Amino acid sequence: EVVIARPGRSHVWVPGHWDWAPGRRDYVWVPGTWVRPHRRHAVWVGPRWEHRGHDTFYNRGHWR
């Protein structure tokens, strides 16, 4: 990905990632973008796979 210039001091880069699209029943690529968090000092937590016992779960990206 090409990261373009940050549009403002309060913007945070959210990298591109694969995300589940229920309507398509498939994963789709979400390109990276600059985002202005809804609250100050929020941190982007990228999507990840989590193993619990014999099961695997997909956790979508979110702000913390």
PDB file of C-alpha atoms in Angstrom:
ATOM      1  CA  GLU A   1       0.000   0.000   0.000  1.00  0.00           C
ATOM      2  CA  VAL A   2       1.046   3.544  -0.628  1.00  0.00           C
ATOM      3  CA  VAL A   3       0.466   5.677   2.435  1.00  0.00           C
ATOM      4  CA  ILE A   4      -0.392   9.192   1.317  1.00  0.00           C
ATOM      5  CA  ALA A   5       0.279  12.320   3.359  1.00  0.00           C
ATOM      6  CA  ARG A   6      -1.698  12.551   6.592  1.00  0.00           C
ATOM      7  CA  PRO A   7      -4.600  14.963   6.109  1.00  0.00           C
ATOM      8  CA  GLY A   8      -4.482  16.267   9.693  1.00  0.00           C
ATOM      9  CA  ARG A   9      -2.752  15.801  13.053  1.00  0.00           C
ATOM     10  CA  SER A  10      -5.725  13.926  14.520  1.00  0.00           C
ATOM     11  CA  HIS A  11      -5.861  11.313  11.741  1.00  0.00           C
ATOM     12  CA  VAL A  12      -4.635   7.742  12.272  1.00  0.00           C
ATOM     13  CA  TRP A  13      -3.581   5.362   9.494  1.00  0.00           C
ATOM     14  CA  VAL A  14      -5.663   2.183   9.423  1.00  0.00           C
ATOM     15  CA  PRO A  15      -3.805  -0.325   7.215  1.00  0.00           C
ATOM     16  CA  GLY A  16      -5.544  -2.374   4.579  1.00  0.00           C
ATOM     17  CA  HIS A  17      -6.916  -5.698   5.724  1.00  0.00           C
ATOM     18  CA  TRP A  18      -9.247  -8.532   4.812  1.00  0.00           C
ATOM     19  CA  ASP A  19     -12.688  -8.330   6.401  1.00  0.00           C
ATOM     20  CA  TRP A  20     -15.741 -10.575   6.347  1.00  0.00           C
ATOM     21  CA  ALA A  21     -18.613  -9.374   4.114  1.00  0.00           C
ATOM     22  CA  PRO A  22     -21.730 -11.282   5.256  1.00  0.00           C
ATOM     23  CA  GLY A  23     -23.756 -10.305   2.182  1.00  0.00           C
ATOM     24  CA  ARG A  24     -21.133 -11.832  -0.093  1.00  0.00           C
ATOM     25  CA  ARG A  25     -20.307 -14.687   2.287  1.00  0.00           C
ATOM     26  CA  ASP A  26     -16.666 -14.035   1.580  1.00  0.00           C
ATOM     27  CA  TYR A  27     -13.724 -11.929   2.650  1.00  0.00           C
ATOM     28  CA  VAL A  28     -13.109  -8.630   0.861  1.00  0.00           C
ATOM     29  CA  TRP A  29     -10.071  -6.374   0.822  1.00  0.00           C
ATOM     30  CA  VAL A  30     -10.550  -3.101   2.684  1.00  0.00           C
ATOM     31  CA  PRO A  31      -7.898  -0.633   1.497  1.00  0.00           C
ATOM     32  CA  GLY A  32      -5.893   1.362   4.022  1.00  0.00           C
ATOM     33  CA  THR A  33      -7.046   4.875   4.787  1.00  0.00           C
ATOM     34  CA  TRP A  34      -6.575   7.804   7.119  1.00  0.00           C
ATOM     35  CA  VAL A  35      -9.346   7.914   9.735  1.00  0.00           C
ATOM     36  CA  ARG A  36     -10.222  10.452  12.368  1.00  0.00           C
ATOM     37  CA  PRO A  37     -11.067   8.481  15.552  1.00  0.00           C
ATOM     38  CA  HIS A  38     -14.348   9.257  17.298  1.00  0.00           C
ATOM     39  CA  ARG A  39     -12.544  10.012  20.549  1.00  0.00           C
ATOM     40  CA  ARG A  40      -9.115  11.348  21.475  1.00  0.00           C
ATOM     41  CA  HIS A  41      -6.283   8.921  22.106  1.00  0.00           C
ATOM     42  CA  ALA A  42      -8.188   6.004  20.547  1.00  0.00           C
ATOM     43  CA  VAL A  43      -5.966   3.215  19.206  1.00  0.00           C
ATOM     44  CA  TRP A  44      -6.791   1.060  16.185  1.00  0.00           C
ATOM     45  CA  VAL A  45      -6.642  -2.663  16.929  1.00  0.00           C
ATOM     46  CA  GLY A  46      -6.356  -4.525  13.647  1.00  0.00           C
ATOM     47  CA  PRO A  47      -8.368  -7.634  12.809  1.00  0.00           C
ATOM     48  CA  ARG A  48      -6.982 -10.955  13.975  1.00  0.00           C
ATOM     49  CA  TRP A  49      -7.690 -14.643  14.279  1.00  0.00           C
ATOM     50  CA  GLU A  50      -8.024 -16.048  17.789  1.00  0.00           C
ATOM     51  CA  HIS A  51      -7.720 -19.696  18.759  1.00  0.00           C
ATOM     52  CA  ARG A  52      -9.853 -20.948  21.646  1.00  0.00           C
ATOM     53  CA  GLY A  53      -9.477 -24.645  22.254  1.00  0.00           C
ATOM     54  CA  HIS A  54     -10.211 -26.392  18.959  1.00  0.00           C
ATOM     55  CA  ASP A  55     -12.092 -23.411  17.491  1.00  0.00           C
ATOM     56  CA  THR A  56     -10.838 -20.368  15.573  1.00  0.00           C
ATOM     57  CA  PHE A  57     -12.636 -17.028  15.632  1.00  0.00           C
ATOM     58  CA  TYR A  58     -12.231 -13.926  13.487  1.00  0.00           C
ATOM     59  CA  ASN A  59     -12.127 -10.650  15.429  1.00  0.00           C
ATOM     60  CA  ARG A  60     -12.842  -7.578  13.332  1.00  0.00           C
ATOM     61  CA  GLY A  61     -10.705  -4.489  13.699  1.00  0.00           C
ATOM     62  CA  HIS A  62     -11.953  -1.917  16.207  1.00  0.00           C
ATOM     63  CA  TRP A  63     -11.045   1.210  18.116  1.00  0.00           C
ATOM     64  CA  ARG A  64      -9.903   0.874  21.719  1.00  0.00           C
TER      65      ARG A  64
END
